Amino acid sequence: MEVKARAPGKIILAGEHAVVHGSTAVAASVDLYTTASVRLPSSSDKDDLVILQLKDLALEFSWSISRIKEALGVFVGAISTPTSCPAECLKSIVSLVEDQNIPEAKIGLASGVSAFLWLYSSILGFVPVDVVITSELPLGSGLGSSAAFCVSLSAALLALSGSVNVDREYRGWMVYKEDELDLLNKWAFEGEKIIHGKPSGIDNTVSTYGSMIKFKSGSLTLIKSSMPLKMLITNTKVGRNTKALVAGVSERAIRHPDAMNSVFNAVNSISNELSILIQSPVDDEVCLTEKEEKLAELMEMNQGLLQCMGVSHASIETVLRTSLKYKLVSKLTGAGGGGCVLTLLPNLLSGKVVDEVIAELQSCGFECFIAGIGGKGAEISFGDLS
Amino acid sequence: MEVKARAPGKIILAGEHAVVHGSTAVAASVDLYTTASVRLPSSSDKDDLVILQLKDLALEFSWSISRIKEALGVFVGAISTPTSCPAECLKSIVSLVEDQNIPEAKIGLASGVSAFLWLYSSILGFVPVDVVITSELPLGSGLGSSAAFCVSLSAALLALSGSVNVDREYRGWMVYKEDELDLLNKWAFEGEKIIHGKPSGIDNTVSTYGSMIKFKSGSLTLIKSSMPLKMLITNTKVGRNTKALVAGVSERAIRHPDAMNSVFNAVNSISNELSILIQSPVDDEVCLTEKEEKLAELMEMNQGLLQCMGVSHASIETVLRTSLKYKLVSKLTGAGGGGCVLTLLPNLLSGKVVDEVIAELQSCGFECFIAGIGGKGAEISFGDLS
């Protein structure tokens, strides 16, 4: 038996950084997916193994069931509700990961493998499985690749475990019911905690539910976009230190409290305006174009405020300038200091212009993705999808 | 007899655009000068002529005294206080200017020539003069070239007219006394009104008094910089429509009142911080470097907010990116949409780096000036300066 689950990545449409200082932010799903395929091997296969393949990275890890049971059996009984991995258990998991001799250059993946072991053993117990992960999301670029990994993996494991009510005969992508999405989201959050320590919960929530969420002071509200929205996502491939960037903004806020407070207030207004704009109905093409213009203006304003916070970067400015040549508006998304940049692609924009701007950005060494924004969340499927 | 007067240009250090919406702004003089040399021809010279030479533009205008007297005599009696040019008089002035057949490409200078005729006839009466104007300031780039023209011209005319108390035997640059500076400033403002319609009075005040001024809601306060400050001024040579840019910001403020109000508040805080920073004493080199870093941060923040207002331009971004490569911070100055960009040059910066950044900016087709900021105002000199 095999189940596939896919979960989307996320972008921050407005409010990054300022959210740390009490402003509203808006995140949205992007239709770039991480897919987890989980297969229960038939008895004729080489049994007694848990295999995790990270296809895009050409990595494969495996453990014998007895080894995992020995290490984690005492911690993982009959868990049916999402539970945080106890510190003692995490130690055992880390030693299981160390067995695998992950190459030094890819050691950053260790926490993801740890999250896998916790989610697998807690949700499914100790049965042989063959897990294959593929992803359209670049790693560590602020597009929520780790959350999409945790959500897709948890979704597939939950479907196999029988903890959720799904139609195993249906052929095609299915979504969970509302309360089961909550269960999925909570499990994925437990995986995220292993990877990130103190995640905000935004990434896994967007990846689980799709669409968009508004968040402020730790509280999340799902919002429904009524606007077909397409963005060009440019990965500058410039690595950055999110913690240092967040700390830099806080230090600037300490040095210039009045000015920065006004800046955070401005961002708050922009996020609120944007979420109202995105939820308001679109009557016709004219109306859509007007809304796109307003959205572009809000993005431009937010980008200026991010520059005011000091989190832009030469690579980001290059993307801004390049897209501006084509009269397209961009803003950084996420931590800044490199990472990804969003460029709004109006619905009436010709494909030729899109091709040109992509070619020019690629010639700068950047990686480009066209993505629909605010679409579906996690989905599962049994059997053949082709 | 000959008198020379020179008057500096100005930059806006912080607060442009936001000042229209009630925020504080800070302007400063730059040590780039417009010089007016006014000579009373000896009787052996070709007399009965008023000659205005704009040396940098290779233009010369001249009128016979009788022609000017005929046109303006009824308006200009024994004026001793600064007076606005009456509408009827301006009509006569315009016809005097039309006599000169200014080439179509330089018709923008007509209002400056009009201002000359009003200041000349009002301050000096109808005596033959030979006036030569030279300037280090680019025209129409937001560096206050018209104010420097009006101030230097008025300063020379006032000195010749005997309306001010100056030592005609001293050889070297002299400054007016405080109350005479007021008189000079008021006359220059009358010239500015002919050129600009409704000038703010900031440019002529900075050009007259030098140093810096803080201005908010129409009220100006002179402030004294205690910081040696050097900027690279890059003229993008991109022409812009100041009125349209100002209107654009106002329209954005109508569309997004909450966000833009916060943005204007942020700018207000930045201008206030900057004016305090600039006036606080500098104890040593370490202290100066720290102050320069703070100033750079305030400039970066202000630039982000100007981008948020939508008044940046691709050419401005090019200057920002280029200077950033050398770890130098820049902001646009004035209306934006092209025009000039300031780059802070720290006192300890090596000349080699300055040369490199200038060479790179020039290779983009820009014009660069190194200028001391917050220095002297208008000065006059009799006789030979060499």
Coordinates of N, CA and C in Angstrom, one line a residue, chain A residues 16 44 194 259 306 320 351 360:
Chain A
E16 N 6.7 41.0 7.4 CA 7.9 40.3 8.0 C 8.7 41.3 8.8
S44 N 7.1 -9.6 0.6 CA 8.2 -10.2 -0.2 C 9.4 -9.2 -0.3
I194 N 11.2 20.3 16.2 CA 12.5 19.6 16.2 C 13.5 20.3 15.3
A259 N 11.1 56.6 15.5 CA 11.0 56.4 14.1 C 10.6 54.9 13.8
L306 N 10.9 47.9 4.7 CA 11.9 46.9 5.0 C 13.3 47.4 4.8
L320 N 14.9 44.0 -7.7 CA 13.9 45.1 -7.7 C 14.2 45.9 -9.0
G351 N 3.0 36.7 -21.6 CA 4.0 35.7 -21.3 C 5.4 36.1 -21.8
E360 N 16.4 37.5 -17.7 CA 17.3 38.5 -17.2 C 17.7 38.2 -15.8

